[in-house]
Coordinates of C-alpha atoms and ligand atoms in Angstrom, one line a residue:
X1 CA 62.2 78.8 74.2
X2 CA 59.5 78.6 71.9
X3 CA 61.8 77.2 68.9
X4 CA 59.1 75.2 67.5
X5 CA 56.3 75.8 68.2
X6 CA 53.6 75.0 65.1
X7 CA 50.2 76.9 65.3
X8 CA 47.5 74.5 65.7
X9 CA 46.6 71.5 63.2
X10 CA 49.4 71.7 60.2
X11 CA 49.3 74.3 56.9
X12 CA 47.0 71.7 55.2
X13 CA 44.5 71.2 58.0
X14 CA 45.6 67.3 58.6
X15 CA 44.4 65.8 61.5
X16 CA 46.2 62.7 62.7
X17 CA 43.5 59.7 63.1
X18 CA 44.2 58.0 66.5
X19 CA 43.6 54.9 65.3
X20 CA 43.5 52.5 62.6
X21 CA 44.8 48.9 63.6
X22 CA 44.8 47.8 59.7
X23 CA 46.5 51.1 58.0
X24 CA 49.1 50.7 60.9
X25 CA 50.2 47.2 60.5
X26 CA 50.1 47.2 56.3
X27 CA 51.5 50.3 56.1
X28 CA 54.4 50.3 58.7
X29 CA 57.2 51.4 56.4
X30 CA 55.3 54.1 55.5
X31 CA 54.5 55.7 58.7
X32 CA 57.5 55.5 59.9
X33 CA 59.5 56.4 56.6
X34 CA 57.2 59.2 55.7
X35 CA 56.2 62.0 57.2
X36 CA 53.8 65.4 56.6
X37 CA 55.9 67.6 59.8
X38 CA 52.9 68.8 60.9
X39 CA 53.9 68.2 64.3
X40 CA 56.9 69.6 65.9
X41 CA 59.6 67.8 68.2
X42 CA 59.3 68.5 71.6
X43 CA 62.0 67.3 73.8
X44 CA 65.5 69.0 74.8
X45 CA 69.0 67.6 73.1
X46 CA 72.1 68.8 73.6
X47 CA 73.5 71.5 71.3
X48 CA 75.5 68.6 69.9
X49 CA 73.3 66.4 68.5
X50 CA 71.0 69.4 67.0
X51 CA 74.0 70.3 65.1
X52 CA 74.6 66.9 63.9
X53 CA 71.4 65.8 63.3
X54 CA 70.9 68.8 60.6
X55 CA 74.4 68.4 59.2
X56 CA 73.3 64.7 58.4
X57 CA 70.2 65.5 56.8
X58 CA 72.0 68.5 54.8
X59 CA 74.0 65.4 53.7
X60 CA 71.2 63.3 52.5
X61 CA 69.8 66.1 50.7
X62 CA 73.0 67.6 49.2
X63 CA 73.9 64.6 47.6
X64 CA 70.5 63.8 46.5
X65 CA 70.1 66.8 44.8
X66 CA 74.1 65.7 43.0
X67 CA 72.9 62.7 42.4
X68 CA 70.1 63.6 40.2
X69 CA 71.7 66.5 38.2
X70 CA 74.7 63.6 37.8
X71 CA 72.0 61.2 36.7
X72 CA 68.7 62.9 35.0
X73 CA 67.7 59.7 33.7
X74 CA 67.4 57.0 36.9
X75 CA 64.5 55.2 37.3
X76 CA 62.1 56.7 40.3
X77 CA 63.4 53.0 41.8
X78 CA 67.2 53.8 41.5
X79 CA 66.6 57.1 42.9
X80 CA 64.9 55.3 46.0
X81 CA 67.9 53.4 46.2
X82 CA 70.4 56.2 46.5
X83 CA 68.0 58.1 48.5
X84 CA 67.9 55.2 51.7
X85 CA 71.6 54.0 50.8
X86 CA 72.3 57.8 52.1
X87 CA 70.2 57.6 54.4
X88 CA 72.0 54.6 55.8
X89 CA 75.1 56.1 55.4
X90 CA 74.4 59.7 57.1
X91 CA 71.4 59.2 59.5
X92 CA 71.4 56.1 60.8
X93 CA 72.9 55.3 64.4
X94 CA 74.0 59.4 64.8
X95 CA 71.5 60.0 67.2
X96 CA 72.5 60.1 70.9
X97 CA 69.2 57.6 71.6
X98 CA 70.6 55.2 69.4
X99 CA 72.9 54.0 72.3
X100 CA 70.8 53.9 74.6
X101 CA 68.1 52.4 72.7
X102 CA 69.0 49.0 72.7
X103 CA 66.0 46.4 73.7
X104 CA 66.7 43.2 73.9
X105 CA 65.4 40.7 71.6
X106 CA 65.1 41.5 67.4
X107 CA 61.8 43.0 67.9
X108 CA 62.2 45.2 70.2
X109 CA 65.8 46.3 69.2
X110 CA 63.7 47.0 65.5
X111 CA 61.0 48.8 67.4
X112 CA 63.6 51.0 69.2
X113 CA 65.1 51.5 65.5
X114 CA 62.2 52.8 63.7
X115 CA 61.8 54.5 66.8
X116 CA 65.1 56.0 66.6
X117 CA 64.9 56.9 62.8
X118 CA 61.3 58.4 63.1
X119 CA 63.2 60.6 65.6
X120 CA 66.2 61.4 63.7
X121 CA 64.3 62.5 60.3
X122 CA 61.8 64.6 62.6
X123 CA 64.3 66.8 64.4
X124 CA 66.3 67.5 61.8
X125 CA 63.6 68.1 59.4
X126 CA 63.1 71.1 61.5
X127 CA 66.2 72.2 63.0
X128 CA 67.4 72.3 59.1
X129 CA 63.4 74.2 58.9
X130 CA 64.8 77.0 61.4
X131 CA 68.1 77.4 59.3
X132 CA 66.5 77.9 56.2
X133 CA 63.8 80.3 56.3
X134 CA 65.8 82.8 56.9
X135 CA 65.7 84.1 53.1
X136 CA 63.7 83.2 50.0
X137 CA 66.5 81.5 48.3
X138 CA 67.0 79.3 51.1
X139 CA 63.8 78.4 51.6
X140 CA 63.4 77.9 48.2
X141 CA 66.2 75.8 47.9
X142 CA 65.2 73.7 51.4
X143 CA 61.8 73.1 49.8
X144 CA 62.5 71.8 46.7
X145 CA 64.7 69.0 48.1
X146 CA 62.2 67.8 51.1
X147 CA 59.4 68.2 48.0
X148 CA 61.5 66.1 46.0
X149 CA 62.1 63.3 49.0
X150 CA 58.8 63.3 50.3
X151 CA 57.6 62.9 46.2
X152 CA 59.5 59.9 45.9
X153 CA 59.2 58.0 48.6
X154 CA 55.3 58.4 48.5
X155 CA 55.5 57.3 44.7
X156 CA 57.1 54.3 44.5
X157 CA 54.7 52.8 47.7
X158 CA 51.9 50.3 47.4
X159 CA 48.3 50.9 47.7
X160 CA 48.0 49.5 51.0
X161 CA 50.8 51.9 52.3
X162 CA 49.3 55.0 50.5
X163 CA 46.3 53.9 52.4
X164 CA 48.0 53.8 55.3
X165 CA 50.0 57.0 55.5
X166 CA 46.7 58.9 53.9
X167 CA 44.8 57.1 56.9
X168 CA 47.0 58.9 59.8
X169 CA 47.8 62.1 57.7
X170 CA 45.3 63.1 55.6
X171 CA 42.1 61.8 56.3
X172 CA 40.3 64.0 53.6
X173 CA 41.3 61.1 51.2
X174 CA 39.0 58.6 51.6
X175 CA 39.5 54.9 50.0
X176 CA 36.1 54.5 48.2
X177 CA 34.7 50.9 49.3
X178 CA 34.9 48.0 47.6
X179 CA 31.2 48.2 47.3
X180 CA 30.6 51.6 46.6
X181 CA 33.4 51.4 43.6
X182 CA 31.1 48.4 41.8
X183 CA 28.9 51.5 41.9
X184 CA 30.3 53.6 40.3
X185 CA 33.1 52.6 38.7
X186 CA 32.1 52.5 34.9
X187 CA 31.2 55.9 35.4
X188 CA 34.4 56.8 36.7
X189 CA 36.3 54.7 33.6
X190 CA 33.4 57.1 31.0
X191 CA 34.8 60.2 32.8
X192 CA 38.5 59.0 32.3
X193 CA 38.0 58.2 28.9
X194 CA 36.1 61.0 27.8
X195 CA 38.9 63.3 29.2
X196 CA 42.7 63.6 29.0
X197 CA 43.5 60.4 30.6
X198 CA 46.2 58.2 28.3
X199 CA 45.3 54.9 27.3
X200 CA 48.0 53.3 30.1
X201 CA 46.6 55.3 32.9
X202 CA 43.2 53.9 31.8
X203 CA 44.6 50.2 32.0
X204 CA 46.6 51.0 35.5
X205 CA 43.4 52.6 37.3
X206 CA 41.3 49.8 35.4
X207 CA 43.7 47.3 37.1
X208 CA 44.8 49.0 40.4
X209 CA 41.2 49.4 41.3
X210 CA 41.9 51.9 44.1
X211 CA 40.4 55.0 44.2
X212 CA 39.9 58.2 46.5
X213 CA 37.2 60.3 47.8
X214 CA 38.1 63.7 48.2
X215 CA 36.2 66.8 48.8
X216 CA 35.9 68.6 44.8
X217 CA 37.3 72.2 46.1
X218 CA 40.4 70.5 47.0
X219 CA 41.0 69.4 43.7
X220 CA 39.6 72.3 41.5
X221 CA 42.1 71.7 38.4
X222 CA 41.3 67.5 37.5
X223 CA 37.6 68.6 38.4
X224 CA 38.2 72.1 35.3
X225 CA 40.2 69.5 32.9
X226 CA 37.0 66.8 33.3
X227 CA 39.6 64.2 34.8
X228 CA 37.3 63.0 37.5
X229 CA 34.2 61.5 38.5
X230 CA 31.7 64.1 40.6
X231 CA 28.9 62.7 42.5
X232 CA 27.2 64.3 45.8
X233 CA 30.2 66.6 46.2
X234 CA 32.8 64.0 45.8
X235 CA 35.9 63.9 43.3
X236 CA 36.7 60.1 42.5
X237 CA 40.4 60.7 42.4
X238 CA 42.9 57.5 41.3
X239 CA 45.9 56.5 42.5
X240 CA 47.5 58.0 40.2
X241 CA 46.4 61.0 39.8
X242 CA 46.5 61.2 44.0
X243 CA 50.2 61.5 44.3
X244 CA 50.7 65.0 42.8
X245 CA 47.9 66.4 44.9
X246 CA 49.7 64.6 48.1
X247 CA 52.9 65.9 47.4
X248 CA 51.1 69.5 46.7
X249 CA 49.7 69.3 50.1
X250 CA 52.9 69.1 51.5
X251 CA 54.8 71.4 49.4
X252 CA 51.8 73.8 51.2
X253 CA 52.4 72.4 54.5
X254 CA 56.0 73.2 54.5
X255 CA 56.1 76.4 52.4
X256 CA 53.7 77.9 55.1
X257 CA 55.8 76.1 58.4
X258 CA 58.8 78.2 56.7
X259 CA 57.1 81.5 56.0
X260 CA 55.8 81.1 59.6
X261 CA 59.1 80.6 61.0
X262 CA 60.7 83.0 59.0
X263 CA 58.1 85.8 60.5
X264 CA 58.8 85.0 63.5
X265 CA 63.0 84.0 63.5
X266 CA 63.8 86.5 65.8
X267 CA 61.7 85.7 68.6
X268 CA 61.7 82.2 68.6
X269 CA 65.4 82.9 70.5
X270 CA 65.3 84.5 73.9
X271 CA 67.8 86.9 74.9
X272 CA 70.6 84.6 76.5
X273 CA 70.3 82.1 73.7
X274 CA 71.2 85.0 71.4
X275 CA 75.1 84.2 71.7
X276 CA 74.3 80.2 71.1
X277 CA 71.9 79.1 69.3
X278 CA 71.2 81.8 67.2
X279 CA 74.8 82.1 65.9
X280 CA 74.8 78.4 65.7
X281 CA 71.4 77.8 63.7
X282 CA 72.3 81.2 61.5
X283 CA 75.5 79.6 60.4
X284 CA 73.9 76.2 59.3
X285 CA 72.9 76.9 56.5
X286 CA 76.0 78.6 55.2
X287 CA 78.0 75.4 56.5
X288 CA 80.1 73.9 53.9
X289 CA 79.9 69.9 54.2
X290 CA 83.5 69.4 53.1
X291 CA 86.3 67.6 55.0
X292 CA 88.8 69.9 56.8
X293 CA 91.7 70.0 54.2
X294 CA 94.2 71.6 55.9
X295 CA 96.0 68.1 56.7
X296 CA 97.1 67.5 53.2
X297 CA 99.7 70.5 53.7
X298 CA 101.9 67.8 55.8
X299 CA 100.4 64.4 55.0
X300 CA 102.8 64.1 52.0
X301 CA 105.8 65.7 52.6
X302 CA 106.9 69.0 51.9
X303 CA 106.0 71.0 48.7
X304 CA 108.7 73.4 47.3
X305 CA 108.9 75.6 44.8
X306 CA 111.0 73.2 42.2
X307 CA 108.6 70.7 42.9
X308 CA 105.1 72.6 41.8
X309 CA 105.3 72.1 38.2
X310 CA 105.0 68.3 38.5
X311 CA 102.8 68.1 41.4
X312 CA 100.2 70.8 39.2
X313 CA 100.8 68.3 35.6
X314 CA 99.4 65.6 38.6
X315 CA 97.5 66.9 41.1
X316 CA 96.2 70.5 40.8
X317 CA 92.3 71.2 39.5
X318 CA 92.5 73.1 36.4
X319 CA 92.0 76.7 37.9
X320 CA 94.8 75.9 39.7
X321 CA 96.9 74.4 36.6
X322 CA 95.5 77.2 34.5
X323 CA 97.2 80.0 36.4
X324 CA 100.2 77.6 36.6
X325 CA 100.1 77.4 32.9
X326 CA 99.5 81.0 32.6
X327 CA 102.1 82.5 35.3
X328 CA 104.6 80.4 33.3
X329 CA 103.9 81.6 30.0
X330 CA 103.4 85.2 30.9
X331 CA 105.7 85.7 33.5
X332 CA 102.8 87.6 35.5
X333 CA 100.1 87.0 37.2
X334 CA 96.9 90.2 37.8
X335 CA 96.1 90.7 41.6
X336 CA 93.1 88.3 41.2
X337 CA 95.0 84.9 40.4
X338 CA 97.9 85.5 42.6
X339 CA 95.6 85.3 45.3
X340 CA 93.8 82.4 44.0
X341 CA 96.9 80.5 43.5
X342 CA 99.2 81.5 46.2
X343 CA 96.7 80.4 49.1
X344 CA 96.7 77.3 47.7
X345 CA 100.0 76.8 47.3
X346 CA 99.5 78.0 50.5
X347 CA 96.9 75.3 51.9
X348 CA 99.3 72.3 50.0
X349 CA 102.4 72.9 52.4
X350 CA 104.1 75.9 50.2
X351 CA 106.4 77.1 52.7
X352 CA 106.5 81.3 52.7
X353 CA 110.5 81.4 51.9
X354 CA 109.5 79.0 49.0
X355 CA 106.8 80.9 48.2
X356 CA 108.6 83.7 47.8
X357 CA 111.4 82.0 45.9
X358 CA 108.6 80.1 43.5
X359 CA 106.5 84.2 42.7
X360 CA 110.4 85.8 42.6
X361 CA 111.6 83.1 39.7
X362 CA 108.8 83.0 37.7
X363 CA 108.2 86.9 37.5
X364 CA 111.9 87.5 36.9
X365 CA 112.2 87.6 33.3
X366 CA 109.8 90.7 33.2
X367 CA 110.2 92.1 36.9
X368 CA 113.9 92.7 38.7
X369 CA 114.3 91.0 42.1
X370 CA 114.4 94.9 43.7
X371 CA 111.0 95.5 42.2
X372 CA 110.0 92.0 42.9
X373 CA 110.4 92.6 46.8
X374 CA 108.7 96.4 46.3
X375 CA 105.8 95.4 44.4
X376 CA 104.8 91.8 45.2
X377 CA 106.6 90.4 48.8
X378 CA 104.4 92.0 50.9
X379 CA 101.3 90.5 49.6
X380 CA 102.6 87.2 49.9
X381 CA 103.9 87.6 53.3
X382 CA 100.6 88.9 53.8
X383 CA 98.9 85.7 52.6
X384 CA 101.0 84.3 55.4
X385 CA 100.1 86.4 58.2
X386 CA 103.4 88.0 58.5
X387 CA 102.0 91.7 58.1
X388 CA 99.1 93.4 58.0
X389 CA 96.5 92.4 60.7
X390 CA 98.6 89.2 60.6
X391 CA 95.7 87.4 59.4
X392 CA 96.3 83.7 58.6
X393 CA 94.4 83.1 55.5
X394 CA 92.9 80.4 53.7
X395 CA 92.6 79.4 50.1
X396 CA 89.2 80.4 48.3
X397 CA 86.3 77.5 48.4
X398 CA 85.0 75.9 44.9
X399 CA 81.8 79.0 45.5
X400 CA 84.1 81.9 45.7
X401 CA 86.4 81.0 43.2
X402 CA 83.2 80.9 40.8
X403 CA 81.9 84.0 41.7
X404 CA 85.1 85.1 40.5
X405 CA 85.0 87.6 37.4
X406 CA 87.4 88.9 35.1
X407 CA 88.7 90.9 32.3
X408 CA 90.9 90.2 29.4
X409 CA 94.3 89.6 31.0
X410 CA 92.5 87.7 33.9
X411 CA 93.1 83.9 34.6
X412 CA 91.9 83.6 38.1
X413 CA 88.1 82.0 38.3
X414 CA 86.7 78.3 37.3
X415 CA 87.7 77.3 34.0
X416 CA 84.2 75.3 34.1
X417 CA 82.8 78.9 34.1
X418 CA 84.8 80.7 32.1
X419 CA 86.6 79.0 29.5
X420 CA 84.0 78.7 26.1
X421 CA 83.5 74.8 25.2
X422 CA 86.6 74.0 22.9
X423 CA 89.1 75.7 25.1
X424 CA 87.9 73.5 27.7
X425 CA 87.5 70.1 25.7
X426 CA 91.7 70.8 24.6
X427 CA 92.4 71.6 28.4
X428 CA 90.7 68.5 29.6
X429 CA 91.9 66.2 26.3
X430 CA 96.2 67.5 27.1
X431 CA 95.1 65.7 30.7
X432 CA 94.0 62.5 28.9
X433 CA 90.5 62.8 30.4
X434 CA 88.2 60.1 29.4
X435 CA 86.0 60.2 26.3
X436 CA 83.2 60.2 28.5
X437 CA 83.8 61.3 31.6
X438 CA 84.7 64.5 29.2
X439 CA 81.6 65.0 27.4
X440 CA 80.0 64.7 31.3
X441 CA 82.3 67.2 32.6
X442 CA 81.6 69.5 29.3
X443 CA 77.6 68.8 29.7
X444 CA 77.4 69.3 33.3
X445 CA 79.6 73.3 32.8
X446 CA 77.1 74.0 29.4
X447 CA 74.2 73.2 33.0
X448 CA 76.3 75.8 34.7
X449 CA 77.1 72.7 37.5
X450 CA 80.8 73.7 37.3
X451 CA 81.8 71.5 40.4
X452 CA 79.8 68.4 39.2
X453 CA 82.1 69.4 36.2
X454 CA 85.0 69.3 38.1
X455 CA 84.4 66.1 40.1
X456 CA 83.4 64.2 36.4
X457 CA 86.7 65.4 35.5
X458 CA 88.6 64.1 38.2
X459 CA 87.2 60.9 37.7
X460 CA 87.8 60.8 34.4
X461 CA 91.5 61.9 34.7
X462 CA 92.3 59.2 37.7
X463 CA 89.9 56.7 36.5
X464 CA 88.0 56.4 39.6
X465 CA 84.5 55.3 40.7
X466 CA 82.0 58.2 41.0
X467 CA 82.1 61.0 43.6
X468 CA 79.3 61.7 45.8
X469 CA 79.3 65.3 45.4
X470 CA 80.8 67.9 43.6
X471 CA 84.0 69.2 44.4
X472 CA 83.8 71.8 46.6
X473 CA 87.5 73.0 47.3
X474 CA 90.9 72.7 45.2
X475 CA 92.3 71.7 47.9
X476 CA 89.9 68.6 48.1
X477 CA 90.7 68.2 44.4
X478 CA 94.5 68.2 44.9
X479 CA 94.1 65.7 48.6
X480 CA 92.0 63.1 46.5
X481 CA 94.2 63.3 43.7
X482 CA 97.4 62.8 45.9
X483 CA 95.3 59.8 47.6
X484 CA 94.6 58.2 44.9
X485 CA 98.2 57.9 43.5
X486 CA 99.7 57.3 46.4
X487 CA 97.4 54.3 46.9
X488 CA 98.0 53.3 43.6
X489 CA 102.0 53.5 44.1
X490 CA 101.9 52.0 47.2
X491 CA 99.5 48.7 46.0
X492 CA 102.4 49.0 43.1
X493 CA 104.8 48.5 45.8
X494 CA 102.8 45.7 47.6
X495 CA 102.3 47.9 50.4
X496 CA 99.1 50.2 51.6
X497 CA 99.5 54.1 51.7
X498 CA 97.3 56.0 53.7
X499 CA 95.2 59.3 52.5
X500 CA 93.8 61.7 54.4
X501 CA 90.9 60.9 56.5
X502 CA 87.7 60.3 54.7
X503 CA 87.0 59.6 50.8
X504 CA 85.0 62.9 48.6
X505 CA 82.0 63.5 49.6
X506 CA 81.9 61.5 52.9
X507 CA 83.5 63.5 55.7
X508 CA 81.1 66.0 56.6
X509 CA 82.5 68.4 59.1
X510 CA 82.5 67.5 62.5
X511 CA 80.0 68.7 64.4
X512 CA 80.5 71.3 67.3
X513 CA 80.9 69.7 70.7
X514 CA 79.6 70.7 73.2
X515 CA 77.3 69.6 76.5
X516 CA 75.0 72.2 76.3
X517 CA 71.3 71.9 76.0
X518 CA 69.1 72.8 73.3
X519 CA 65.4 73.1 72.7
X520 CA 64.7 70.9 69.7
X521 CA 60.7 70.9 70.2
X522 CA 57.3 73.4 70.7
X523 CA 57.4 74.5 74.1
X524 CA 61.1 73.1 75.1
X525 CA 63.7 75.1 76.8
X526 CA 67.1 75.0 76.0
X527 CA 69.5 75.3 79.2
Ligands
LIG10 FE1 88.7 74.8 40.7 FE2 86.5 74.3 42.1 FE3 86.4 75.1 39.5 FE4 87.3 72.6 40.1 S1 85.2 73.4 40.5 S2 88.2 74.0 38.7 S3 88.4 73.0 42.0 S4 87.1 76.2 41.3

């Protein structure tokens, strides 16, 4: 199966050089750390490992792009930093060579992991590549994050490894000699200072002393705005002023890699892998990376109905205490939030006769038990999968819920969303939010990042260290929250309490096992 397969030389015309003893040895890091895609994967894995490979990467990328709406004003550094710290923490050691990688000795067992991570970040580059070109938002979406990575990483190297990575993947930049630049650089510093350069990119190039030959059609725009130096076709391009038009060529290279792929989705799966990969690849990037919830309905005992108003004061989100607060007060909930609410209570261990006995007492004052049971009993046993289709439903993800609209009368949706700023600020305040964590939380809603919202909410109501990610489920809301204070009680107690498996934001579902074999690379066959 052709899954692959790249048409020739990459989008951008790169031609890898096949040698260059220096570039390779200064610029290691770089070769291995960075990389343009231009060339495909070509060996089988198993169905397994595609899967996890691009659920790790989704991962990195996910969190990366929470990190920085969370944070808009890191240092490019600090970003590094969180960008390898998840890298550590999603990619490193999944793949199934890593195992059988092991050399001997420390340099060979650090060859065989370079190796292993060039190997890693390659296929699922491009299995995550197949997943989302399917649509213009995804693609859209894919490309801004790998733009983002690939932007800084190549901005916060040293010459020598810009030299290095441009030496093996885009030739067309060539380091002017040292020679050569005695030449011409006072021409190069008029140009600069005749045009729009600032004073401190004068001093940097002045002191980095590194500049780039490139052919003056490729860079049309610094050669219009009189930034650079032309002589005998040349553009004399600084550092500086090189990383932009790096990145640019491989915002190109990957836009047209996706296009490619897009135009040709279909065929890239033959008929029998139509019921495997091709379900399996369509689904990826639709995959929530949340934890699997479901647990928290046991973990902690049961729920009843007497017991929901004090485990919603502790432990609900606020859509969740919203319609709690709501129900109460208005003895009635529309269609809309007694779904919301009642698969959750649901997913949290709300047995159906208490569920029942919870929707029956709290509608009572305006509805008669007899028109209780006609009206509203059947939906919930519904919800239950005791009629109907006999569907066993689940409670609404973080997305759907804020999809959600409403009229006046409606209370079902994300409060981030649709509560206006001050009803919001005296919802968070009555929960004795943090100051901070409040304005955050307010900030990251007026952003329209209601689940950032939520999770700098949560923090600042339990007073824990920052989330990864957003939230992306009440119920994850409600199993951290019972966590945390059952950890807390439990340390009170001089004893240890266990929560459910994996803290926010780090149990990414598991992948799908399986055995089979799939084509990761041009030209492979999966079997
Ligand atoms: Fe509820 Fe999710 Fe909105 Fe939080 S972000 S309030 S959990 S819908």
């Amino acid at each position: 199966m052709q899954v692959l397969a790249n048409s020739g030389a990459g989008p951008a015309g790169f031609t890898p050089l096949s040698s260059n003893a220096s570039a390779s040895k200064s610029g290691d890091r770089m070769l291995t750390d960075l990389s343009m895609y231009n060339t495909p994967p070509t060996e089988n894995i198993t169905l397994e490992e595609f899967e996890r490979l691009a659920l790790a990467r989704l991962s990195v990328l996910k969190e990366m792009e929470a990190y920085k709406l969370r944070h808009p004003n890191k240092t490019e550094k600090e970003y590094l930093d969180k960008l390898n710290q998840l890298k550590q923490k999603h990619m490193r050691g999944i793949s199934s060579s890593s195992s059988s990688s092991a050399q001997p000795g420390p340099a060979a067992s650090s060859t065989s992991l370079r190796d292993e991570d060039v190997r890693t970040d390659l296929i699922s580059h491009y299995v995550l590549r197949l997943a989302y070109c399917r649509t213009a938002d995804l693609r859209k979406w894919f490309l801004a994050q790998e733009c983002e990575m690939f932007r800084l990483k190549f901005g916060t190297y040293n010459a020598a490894e810009h030299e290095a990575f441009l030496a093996a993947h885009a030739p067309q930049y060539r380091p002017v000699p040292p020679a050569e630049l005695e030449e011409v650089m006072d021409d190069i510093l008029r140009v600069m200072r005749s045009g729009l350069e600032t004073k401190e990119a004068l001093q940097r190039a002045q002191n980095d002393r590194r500049f780039y030959k490139v052919s003056w059609t490729r860079v049309p725009e610094l050669v219009a705005q009189r930034r650079v130096l032309l002589r005998g076709g040349w553009a004399y391009v600084s550092r500086d002023a090189l990383a932009p038009l790096v990145v640019a060529e491989f915002r190109a290279g990957v836009s047209k890699g996706l296009s490619d792929m897009a135009r040709r989705w279909r065929q890239m799966f033959p008929p029998e892998e139509e019921q495997r990969l091709q379900p399996l690849v369509a689904s990826l990037a639709n995959r929530s990376l949340v934890a699997d919830y479901s647990g928290v309905a046991t973990r902690y005992g049961s729920v009843s109905a007497a017991s929901l108003p004090s485990l919603a004061s502790r432990h609900f989100p606020l859509c969740m205490s919203h319609l709690m607060t709501s129900l109460h007060s208005e003895r009635h909930l529309r269609h809309g939030g007694r779904q919301q609410l009642g698969l959750f209570l649901k997913g949290i261990g709300l047995p159906l006769e208490e569920a029942l006995l919870f929707w029956r007492s709290e509608f009572a004052p305006r509805t008669p038990g007899d028109q209780f049971d006609k009206q509203y009993a059947y939906n919930i046993r519904h919800n239950y999968g005791k009629e109907g289709k006999r569907t066993d439903y689940t409670a609404h993800r973080c997305t759907t819920i804020v999809g959600f609209s409403g009229g006046a009368g409606d209370h079902h949706g994300c409060p981030y969303r649709r509560l206006d700023e001050g009803a919001l600020r005296t919802a968070l305040s009555r929960l004795n939010c943090d100051d901070r964590k409040l304005e955050e939380a307010l900030s990251k809603a007026r952003e329209g990042h209601y689940q950032l919202a939520c999770a700098a909410a949560f923090e600042g109501i339990h007073r824990v260290p920052e989330m990864d990610v957003g939230i992306s489920t009440p119920l994850q809301y409600y199993a951290e929250s019972r966590r945390v204070c059952a950890e807390r009680e439990a340390a009170a107690n001089g004893g240890a309490a266990k929560g459910p498996a994996g803290a926010v934001g780090e149990a990414a579902e598991g992948a799908a096992g399986g055995s089979n074999t799939a084509a990761a690379g041009a030209g492979a066959t999966a079997g």
